[in-house]
mmCIF file of C-alpha atoms and ligand atoms in Angstrom:
data_model
loop_
_atom_site.group_PDB
_atom_site.id
_atom_site.type_symbol
_atom_site.label_atom_id
_atom_site.label_comp_id
_atom_site.label_asym_id
_atom_site.label_seq_id
_atom_site.Cartn_x
_atom_site.Cartn_y
_atom_site.Cartn_z
ATOM 1 C CA MET A 7 -5.336 -25.184 14.432
ATOM 2 C CA LYS A 8 -8.335 -22.972 13.701
ATOM 3 C CA SER A 9 -7.701 -19.261 13.691
ATOM 4 C CA ILE A 10 -8.827 -16.161 15.520
ATOM 5 C CA THR A 11 -9.814 -13.983 12.574
ATOM 6 C CA TRP A 12 -11.074 -10.408 12.389
ATOM 7 C CA LEU A 13 -12.971 -9.311 9.283
ATOM 8 C CA VAL A 14 -13.325 -5.530 9.143
ATOM 9 C CA GLY A 15 -16.014 -4.383 6.694
ATOM 10 C CA ALA A 16 -18.307 -7.399 6.932
ATOM 11 C CA SER A 17 -21.876 -6.092 6.642
ATOM 12 C CA THR A 18 -22.462 -6.089 2.867
ATOM 13 C CA GLY A 19 -20.942 -7.112 -0.483
ATOM 14 C CA ILE A 20 -17.638 -8.992 -0.496
ATOM 15 C CA GLY A 21 -17.380 -8.768 3.306
ATOM 16 C CA ALA A 22 -20.790 -10.336 3.951
ATOM 17 C CA ALA A 23 -19.926 -13.174 1.551
ATOM 18 C CA LEU A 24 -16.538 -13.602 3.250
ATOM 19 C CA VAL A 25 -18.250 -14.196 6.607
ATOM 20 C CA ASN A 26 -19.460 -17.620 5.435
ATOM 21 C CA GLU A 27 -16.058 -18.513 3.937
ATOM 22 C CA LEU A 28 -13.902 -17.349 6.860
ATOM 23 C CA ALA A 29 -16.195 -18.699 9.580
ATOM 24 C CA ALA A 30 -15.520 -22.214 8.270
ATOM 25 C CA ASP A 31 -11.772 -21.859 8.973
ATOM 26 C CA ALA A 32 -12.041 -19.948 12.247
ATOM 27 C CA GLU A 33 -12.146 -20.829 15.911
ATOM 28 C CA THR A 34 -13.659 -17.361 16.364
ATOM 29 C CA LEU A 35 -14.481 -14.887 13.601
ATOM 30 C CA TYR A 36 -14.953 -11.294 14.754
ATOM 31 C CA ILE A 37 -16.919 -9.207 12.264
ATOM 32 C CA SER A 38 -17.010 -5.410 12.134
ATOM 33 C CA SER A 39 -18.557 -2.450 10.353
ATOM 34 C CA ARG A 40 -20.860 0.405 11.375
ATOM 35 C CA SER A 41 -24.129 -1.530 10.794
ATOM 36 C CA ALA A 42 -24.684 -3.593 13.954
ATOM 37 C CA ASP A 43 -28.066 -4.875 12.736
ATOM 38 C CA LYS A 44 -26.646 -6.362 9.517
ATOM 39 C CA LEU A 45 -23.693 -7.871 11.385
ATOM 40 C CA ASN A 46 -26.007 -9.452 13.983
ATOM 41 C CA THR A 47 -28.093 -11.050 11.212
ATOM 42 C CA LEU A 48 -24.928 -12.539 9.679
ATOM 43 C CA ALA A 49 -23.657 -13.726 13.073
ATOM 44 C CA GLU A 50 -26.935 -15.541 13.836
ATOM 45 C CA GLN A 51 -26.033 -18.098 11.157
ATOM 46 C CA HIS A 52 -22.758 -19.148 12.847
ATOM 47 C CA SER A 53 -21.961 -20.200 16.408
ATOM 48 C CA ASN A 54 -18.346 -18.929 16.177
ATOM 49 C CA VAL A 55 -19.012 -15.408 14.820
ATOM 50 C CA LYS A 56 -18.932 -12.410 17.174
ATOM 51 C CA VAL A 57 -19.971 -8.858 16.346
ATOM 52 C CA LEU A 58 -17.849 -5.786 17.085
ATOM 53 C CA ALA A 59 -19.665 -2.856 15.462
ATOM 54 C CA PHE A 60 -17.727 0.394 15.062
ATOM 55 C CA ASP A 61 -16.604 3.050 12.579
ATOM 56 C CA VAL A 62 -13.016 2.418 11.413
ATOM 57 C CA ASN A 63 -12.395 6.173 11.448
ATOM 58 C CA ASP A 64 -13.109 6.364 15.194
ATOM 59 C CA ALA A 65 -9.777 5.882 16.998
ATOM 60 C CA THR A 66 -11.342 5.245 20.414
ATOM 61 C CA ALA A 67 -13.748 2.641 19.013
ATOM 62 C CA ARG A 68 -10.869 0.901 17.183
ATOM 63 C CA LYS A 69 -8.919 0.534 20.419
ATOM 64 C CA GLN A 70 -11.995 -0.721 22.300
ATOM 65 C CA ALA A 71 -12.552 -3.405 19.650
ATOM 66 C CA ILE A 72 -8.901 -4.528 19.866
ATOM 67 C CA ALA A 73 -9.113 -4.650 23.676
ATOM 68 C CA GLU A 74 -12.275 -6.765 23.366
ATOM 69 C CA ILE A 75 -10.508 -9.305 21.124
ATOM 70 C CA GLU A 76 -7.522 -9.413 23.485
ATOM 71 C CA GLN A 77 -9.791 -10.031 26.453
ATOM 72 C CA GLN A 78 -11.845 -12.742 24.715
ATOM 73 C CA SER A 79 -9.212 -14.515 22.601
ATOM 74 C CA GLY A 80 -5.801 -13.344 23.825
ATOM 75 C CA ARG A 81 -4.332 -13.235 20.318
ATOM 76 C CA LEU A 82 -5.169 -12.437 16.697
ATOM 77 C CA ASP A 83 -4.126 -14.769 13.868
ATOM 78 C CA CYS A 84 -5.628 -12.988 10.884
ATOM 79 C CA ILE A 85 -6.967 -9.494 10.195
ATOM 80 C CA VAL A 86 -8.846 -8.932 6.927
ATOM 81 C CA LEU A 87 -8.960 -5.228 6.038
ATOM 82 C CA ASN A 88 -11.992 -5.043 3.752
ATOM 83 C CA ALA A 89 -13.843 -1.864 4.829
ATOM 84 C CA GLY A 90 -13.862 0.606 1.974
ATOM 85 C CA THR A 91 -15.728 3.324 0.175
ATOM 86 C CA CYS A 92 -15.731 4.694 -3.378
ATOM 87 C CA GLU A 93 -16.552 8.195 -4.573
ATOM 88 C CA TYR A 94 -15.722 9.417 -8.062
ATOM 89 C CA VAL A 95 -14.331 12.811 -9.012
ATOM 90 C CA ASP A 96 -16.478 14.469 -11.700
ATOM 91 C CA LEU A 97 -14.449 17.330 -13.212
ATOM 92 C CA GLU A 98 -17.157 17.943 -15.796
ATOM 93 C CA LEU A 99 -19.527 18.983 -12.998
ATOM 94 C CA GLY A 100 -17.281 21.922 -12.081
ATOM 95 C CA ASP A 101 -15.717 22.614 -8.684
ATOM 96 C CA THR A 102 -14.718 19.539 -6.709
ATOM 97 C CA ASP A 103 -15.447 19.414 -2.989
ATOM 98 C CA LEU A 104 -12.089 18.339 -1.567
ATOM 99 C CA SER A 105 -13.706 16.681 1.459
ATOM 100 C CA LEU A 106 -14.409 13.808 -0.970
ATOM 101 C CA TYR A 107 -10.663 13.019 -0.971
ATOM 102 C CA GLN A 108 -10.621 13.177 2.823
ATOM 103 C CA ARG A 109 -13.497 10.695 3.171
ATOM 104 C CA VAL A 110 -12.083 8.188 0.691
ATOM 105 C CA LEU A 111 -8.466 8.405 1.888
ATOM 106 C CA ASP A 112 -9.545 8.196 5.555
ATOM 107 C CA THR A 113 -11.616 5.015 5.179
ATOM 108 C CA ASN A 114 -9.522 3.242 2.540
ATOM 109 C CA PHE A 115 -6.032 4.175 3.728
ATOM 110 C CA HIS A 116 -5.620 6.007 7.053
ATOM 111 C CA ALA A 117 -8.081 3.817 8.990
ATOM 112 C CA PRO A 118 -6.736 0.369 7.968
ATOM 113 C CA VAL A 119 -3.163 1.597 8.478
ATOM 114 C CA ALA A 120 -3.970 2.865 11.977
ATOM 115 C CA LEU A 121 -5.978 -0.250 12.861
ATOM 116 C CA THR A 122 -3.171 -2.573 11.801
ATOM 117 C CA HIS A 123 -0.527 -0.673 13.745
ATOM 118 C CA GLU A 124 -2.810 -0.627 16.782
ATOM 119 C CA ALA A 125 -3.547 -4.380 16.512
ATOM 120 C CA LEU A 126 0.042 -5.425 15.692
ATOM 121 C CA TYR A 127 0.873 -6.363 19.304
ATOM 122 C CA LEU A 128 -2.058 -8.818 19.229
ATOM 123 C CA LEU A 129 -0.953 -10.306 15.879
ATOM 124 C CA ARG A 130 2.538 -10.713 17.385
ATOM 125 C CA LYS A 131 1.000 -13.033 20.016
ATOM 126 C CA SER A 132 0.099 -15.482 17.229
ATOM 127 C CA ASP A 133 2.479 -18.153 15.894
ATOM 128 C CA ASN A 134 0.924 -17.866 12.430
ATOM 129 C CA ALA A 135 -0.196 -14.274 11.902
ATOM 130 C CA ARG A 136 -1.382 -12.723 8.677
ATOM 131 C CA ILE A 137 -2.694 -9.401 7.403
ATOM 132 C CA VAL A 138 -4.988 -9.502 4.381
ATOM 133 C CA GLY A 139 -5.673 -6.173 2.663
ATOM 134 C CA ILE A 140 -8.508 -5.821 0.144
ATOM 135 C CA SER A 141 -7.146 -3.321 -2.349
ATOM 136 C CA SER A 142 -8.252 -3.015 -6.007
ATOM 137 C CA SER A 143 -7.146 -3.724 -9.570
ATOM 138 C CA VAL A 144 -8.044 -0.080 -10.327
ATOM 139 C CA ILE A 145 -4.422 0.761 -9.540
ATOM 140 C CA PHE A 146 -2.950 -1.328 -12.387
ATOM 141 C CA THR A 147 -3.595 1.506 -14.870
ATOM 142 C CA PRO A 148 -5.044 5.016 -14.258
ATOM 143 C CA LEU A 149 -8.812 4.974 -14.822
ATOM 144 C CA PRO A 150 -11.188 7.927 -15.307
ATOM 145 C CA ARG A 151 -12.746 9.638 -12.259
ATOM 146 C CA SER A 152 -10.718 7.396 -9.922
ATOM 147 C CA GLN A 153 -8.443 10.154 -8.592
ATOM 148 C CA ALA A 154 -9.511 9.641 -4.963
ATOM 149 C CA TYR A 155 -10.377 5.930 -4.956
ATOM 150 C CA GLY A 156 -7.352 4.914 -7.060
ATOM 151 C CA SER A 157 -4.966 7.026 -4.953
ATOM 152 C CA SER A 158 -6.316 5.495 -1.743
ATOM 153 C CA LYS A 159 -5.892 1.951 -3.075
ATOM 154 C CA ALA A 160 -2.451 2.676 -4.589
ATOM 155 C CA ALA A 161 -1.303 4.024 -1.217
ATOM 156 C CA PHE A 162 -2.863 1.031 0.560
ATOM 157 C CA THR A 163 -1.189 -1.490 -1.761
ATOM 158 C CA TYR A 164 2.210 0.192 -1.422
ATOM 159 C CA TRP A 165 1.817 0.264 2.347
ATOM 160 C CA LEU A 166 0.803 -3.425 2.468
ATOM 161 C CA SER A 167 3.822 -4.369 0.342
ATOM 162 C CA THR A 168 6.136 -2.435 2.634
ATOM 163 C CA MET A 169 4.589 -4.106 5.666
ATOM 164 C CA ALA A 170 5.151 -7.487 3.970
ATOM 165 C CA ILE A 171 8.870 -6.713 3.654
ATOM 166 C CA ASP A 172 9.278 -5.384 7.181
ATOM 167 C CA LEU A 173 7.226 -8.128 8.901
ATOM 168 C CA LYS A 174 8.683 -11.064 6.945
ATOM 169 C CA GLY A 175 11.474 -11.581 9.483
ATOM 170 C CA GLU A 176 8.874 -11.941 12.248
ATOM 171 C CA GLY A 177 6.925 -14.540 10.244
ATOM 172 C CA ILE A 178 3.867 -12.295 9.817
ATOM 173 C CA ARG A 179 2.472 -12.832 6.324
ATOM 174 C CA VAL A 180 0.889 -9.971 4.370
ATOM 175 C CA GLN A 181 -1.465 -10.753 1.479
ATOM 176 C CA ILE A 182 -2.832 -8.226 -1.018
ATOM 177 C CA VAL A 183 -6.173 -8.761 -2.752
ATOM 178 C CA SER A 184 -6.904 -6.891 -6.009
ATOM 179 C CA PRO A 185 -10.410 -7.741 -7.221
ATOM 180 C CA GLY A 186 -11.853 -6.710 -10.567
ATOM 181 C CA PHE A 187 -15.532 -5.708 -10.620
ATOM 182 C CA VAL A 188 -17.757 -7.402 -8.027
ATOM 183 C CA ASP A 189 -21.524 -6.850 -7.845
ATOM 184 C CA THR A 190 -21.946 -5.094 -4.467
ATOM 185 C CA PRO A 191 -23.614 -1.932 -3.096
ATOM 186 C CA LEU A 192 -20.313 -0.151 -3.835
ATOM 187 C CA THR A 193 -20.443 -0.906 -7.584
ATOM 188 C CA GLN A 194 -24.239 -0.928 -7.964
ATOM 189 C CA LYS A 195 -23.922 2.887 -8.035
ATOM 190 C CA ASN A 196 -21.717 2.694 -11.156
ATOM 191 C CA ASP A 197 -23.377 3.955 -14.332
ATOM 192 C CA PHE A 198 -20.908 2.318 -16.757
ATOM 193 C CA LYS A 199 -20.452 -1.196 -18.078
ATOM 194 C CA MET A 200 -18.433 -3.417 -15.723
ATOM 195 C CA PRO A 201 -16.653 -6.191 -17.644
ATOM 196 C CA PHE A 202 -16.204 -9.653 -16.065
ATOM 197 C CA LEU A 203 -18.524 -8.706 -13.153
ATOM 198 C CA LEU A 204 -18.406 -11.368 -10.393
ATOM 199 C CA SER A 205 -20.863 -12.167 -7.615
ATOM 200 C CA PRO A 206 -19.672 -11.420 -4.053
ATOM 201 C CA GLU A 207 -19.889 -15.159 -3.276
ATOM 202 C CA ASN A 208 -17.584 -15.981 -6.193
ATOM 203 C CA ALA A 209 -15.128 -13.254 -5.103
ATOM 204 C CA ALA A 210 -15.193 -14.475 -1.484
ATOM 205 C CA LYS A 211 -14.400 -18.068 -2.538
ATOM 206 C CA ARG A 212 -11.408 -16.832 -4.570
ATOM 207 C CA ILE A 213 -10.175 -14.760 -1.638
ATOM 208 C CA ARG A 214 -10.459 -17.679 0.785
ATOM 209 C CA LYS A 215 -8.596 -19.964 -1.643
ATOM 210 C CA GLY A 216 -5.854 -17.352 -2.085
ATOM 211 C CA ILE A 217 -5.513 -16.937 1.677
ATOM 212 C CA GLN A 218 -5.258 -20.721 2.172
ATOM 213 C CA ARG A 219 -2.634 -20.983 -0.603
ATOM 214 C CA ASN A 220 -0.594 -18.214 1.037
ATOM 215 C CA GLN A 221 -0.667 -16.212 -2.208
ATOM 216 C CA THR A 222 1.044 -12.844 -1.753
ATOM 217 C CA HIS A 223 -1.069 -11.203 -4.463
ATOM 218 C CA ILE A 224 -4.600 -12.505 -4.992
ATOM 219 C CA HIS A 225 -6.070 -10.895 -8.122
ATOM 220 C CA PHE A 226 -9.119 -11.937 -10.110
ATOM 221 C CA PRO A 227 -10.765 -12.551 -12.498
ATOM 222 C CA TRP A 228 -7.444 -13.171 -14.206
ATOM 223 C CA ARG A 229 -8.644 -12.359 -17.751
ATOM 224 C CA PHE A 230 -9.570 -8.861 -16.582
ATOM 225 C CA THR A 231 -6.659 -8.250 -14.214
ATOM 226 C CA ALA A 232 -4.167 -9.606 -16.785
ATOM 227 C CA LEU A 233 -5.450 -7.074 -19.340
ATOM 228 C CA LEU A 234 -5.060 -4.233 -16.853
ATOM 229 C CA LEU A 235 -1.615 -5.450 -15.726
ATOM 230 C CA ILE A 236 -0.412 -5.664 -19.339
ATOM 231 C CA GLU A 237 -1.810 -2.218 -20.098
ATOM 232 C CA GLY A 238 0.046 -0.978 -17.016
ATOM 233 C CA LEU A 239 3.330 -2.030 -18.645
ATOM 234 C CA LEU A 240 2.755 0.269 -21.663
ATOM 235 C CA PRO A 241 4.305 3.759 -21.768
ATOM 236 C CA LEU A 242 2.217 6.102 -19.624
ATOM 237 C CA SER A 243 1.373 8.269 -22.635
ATOM 238 C CA TRP A 244 -0.219 5.218 -24.311
ATOM 239 C CA GLN A 245 -2.164 4.338 -21.151
ATOM 240 C CA HIS A 246 -3.441 7.931 -20.915
ATOM 241 C CA ALA A 247 -4.487 7.900 -24.571
ATOM 242 C CA LEU A 248 -6.251 4.545 -24.243
ATOM 243 C CA ASN A 249 -8.009 5.332 -20.968
ATOM 244 C CA SER A 250 -9.066 8.859 -21.961
ATOM 245 C CA LYS A 251 -11.415 7.164 -24.435
ATOM 246 C CA LEU A 252 -13.296 5.908 -21.355
ATOM 247 C CA SER A 253 -13.455 9.402 -19.827
ATOM 248 C CA ARG A 254 -16.636 11.460 -19.844
ATOM 249 C CA ASN A 255 -14.663 14.683 -19.905
ATOM 250 C CA LYS A 256 -14.387 15.350 -23.625
ATOM 251 C CA SER A 257 -13.890 19.111 -23.313
ATOM 252 C CA ASP A 258 -10.067 19.092 -23.176
ATOM 253 C CA ASN A 259 -9.728 20.438 -26.736
ATOM 254 C CA SER A 260 -12.404 23.084 -26.366
ATOM 255 C CA LYS A 261 -12.606 25.053 -23.152
ATOM 256 C CA PRO A 262 -10.754 24.365 -19.876
ATOM 257 C CA VAL A 263 -12.793 22.777 -17.088
ATOM 258 C CA SER A 264 -12.672 24.497 -13.705
ATOM 259 C CA THR A 265 -10.920 22.463 -11.037
ATOM 260 C CA HIS A 266 -11.154 25.139 -8.338
ATOM 261 C CA THR A 267 -12.176 23.978 -4.911
ATOM 262 C CA LYS A 268 -15.205 25.352 -3.149
ATOM 263 C CA SER A 269 -14.033 27.878 -0.576
ATOM 264 C CA HIS A 270 -16.734 26.936 1.927
HETATM 265 N N1 NAP B 305 -16.994 -4.284 -5.562
HETATM 266 C C1 NAP B 305 -15.920 -4.199 -6.324
HETATM 267 O O1 NAP B 305 -15.995 -4.290 -7.578
HETATM 268 C C2 NAP B 305 -14.577 -4.002 -5.699
HETATM 269 C C3 NAP B 305 -13.455 -4.088 -6.541
HETATM 270 C C4 NAP B 305 -12.201 -3.904 -6.005
HETATM 271 C C5 NAP B 305 -12.053 -3.684 -4.650
HETATM 272 N N2 NAP B 305 -13.153 -3.604 -3.853
HETATM 273 C C6 NAP B 305 -12.958 -3.354 -2.409
HETATM 274 O O2 NAP B 305 -13.587 -4.386 -1.683
HETATM 275 C C7 NAP B 305 -13.939 -3.888 -0.379
HETATM 276 C C8 NAP B 305 -15.385 -4.243 -0.096
HETATM 277 O O3 NAP B 305 -16.193 -3.514 -0.996
HETATM 278 P P1 NAP B 305 -17.614 -3.986 -1.527
HETATM 279 O O4 NAP B 305 -17.576 -3.854 -2.983
HETATM 280 O O5 NAP B 305 -18.004 -5.265 -0.911
HETATM 281 O O6 NAP B 305 -18.514 -2.764 -1.012
HETATM 282 P P2 NAP B 305 -19.626 -2.628 0.110
HETATM 283 O O7 NAP B 305 -20.668 -3.660 -0.059
HETATM 284 O O8 NAP B 305 -20.010 -1.188 0.089
HETATM 285 O O9 NAP B 305 -18.834 -2.973 1.460
HETATM 286 C C9 NAP B 305 -18.048 -2.053 2.143
HETATM 287 C C10 NAP B 305 -17.913 -2.545 3.571
HETATM 288 O O10 NAP B 305 -17.086 -1.624 4.273
HETATM 289 C C11 NAP B 305 -17.767 -1.208 5.446
HETATM 290 N N3 NAP B 305 -17.403 0.165 5.784
HETATM 291 C C12 NAP B 305 -17.404 1.238 4.960
HETATM 292 N N4 NAP B 305 -17.041 2.334 5.652
HETATM 293 C C13 NAP B 305 -16.808 1.930 6.925
HETATM 294 C C14 NAP B 305 -16.430 2.603 8.102
HETATM 295 N N5 NAP B 305 -16.211 3.930 8.127
HETATM 296 N N6 NAP B 305 -16.267 1.888 9.237
HETATM 297 C C15 NAP B 305 -16.497 0.547 9.240
HETATM 298 N N7 NAP B 305 -16.850 -0.150 8.153
HETATM 299 C C16 NAP B 305 -17.020 0.544 7.007
HETATM 300 C C17 NAP B 305 -19.244 -1.313 5.082
HETATM 301 O O11 NAP B 305 -20.045 -1.473 6.240
HETATM 302 P P3 NAP B 305 -20.961 -0.337 6.942
HETATM 303 O O12 NAP B 305 -21.537 0.518 5.871
HETATM 304 O O13 NAP B 305 -21.944 -1.193 7.675
HETATM 305 O O14 NAP B 305 -20.047 0.382 7.860
HETATM 306 C C18 NAP B 305 -19.244 -2.605 4.299
HETATM 307 O O15 NAP B 305 -19.268 -3.713 5.174
HETATM 308 C C19 NAP B 305 -13.651 -2.390 -0.408
HETATM 309 O O16 NAP B 305 -12.413 -2.125 0.224
HETATM 310 C C20 NAP B 305 -13.578 -2.082 -1.889
HETATM 311 O O17 NAP B 305 -12.791 -0.939 -2.151
HETATM 312 C C21 NAP B 305 -14.419 -3.766 -4.350
#
């Protein structure tokens, strides 16, 4: 039976590429993000794709979108939590504006957690429900400037794993996706070399295959994620020494760098 699927974070990058992959397996594919125009353009290419544009951090809009799916489809078989943002912490630039942490943690952790809890009653109406969370391989070993992004994805992965344990008895499957570098608007801002960079289309195909195979942890490309996973098994002091070579902040042996927060 074809599924009622909801892809949250579908307008660009991995999400936009996933629209084509997931639409093929869906009775109805609902697609969401803030950019209604981009979503409408994607939906025009498929007869079974419906647009629900909203900001995942808006609690009222989240509930309206869930009510819309309930009214139109009566159940939800699969929710793909892909919406995300990345901002780096630059200690070398001086004081860090702590609202950066708020923005990243809200979109990458608090919003998908809230959305899933709010939509759980609709997933429970399905005989074959699944939750797919797009996390990141950044959490396999601590990487420079990733304080906010890495923390949000580490929290998200832990939460997804806990949900997997607690929902197993009900037959609701939880799948965690940990991509390496994918060429999207999110990473096009990066000013460092990204090894094993994949196209969004390539990443989307791997995600679809992993979903179909019921893989609990979908991580790719394996040569990159295996390296990070192996490094993550080393003593933390070794990981810190290795990864500090990638850091821009070389002033640790000279003068301390201010980490004070702006008071305004
Ligand atoms: N690219 C990589 O190398 C990489 C690696 C590991 C993990 N990931 C993860 O993969 C996911 C997709 O990222 P991407 O690389 O494809 O980046 P992207 O092109 O920037 O896509 C992010 C998506 O999230 C949506 N989004 C962001 N904030 C939102 C909000 N407040 N409300 C609703 N939708 C929101 C964006 O749509 P609107 O702007 O239209 O709202 C967009 O559709 C993210 O969770 C990211 O952390 C990416």
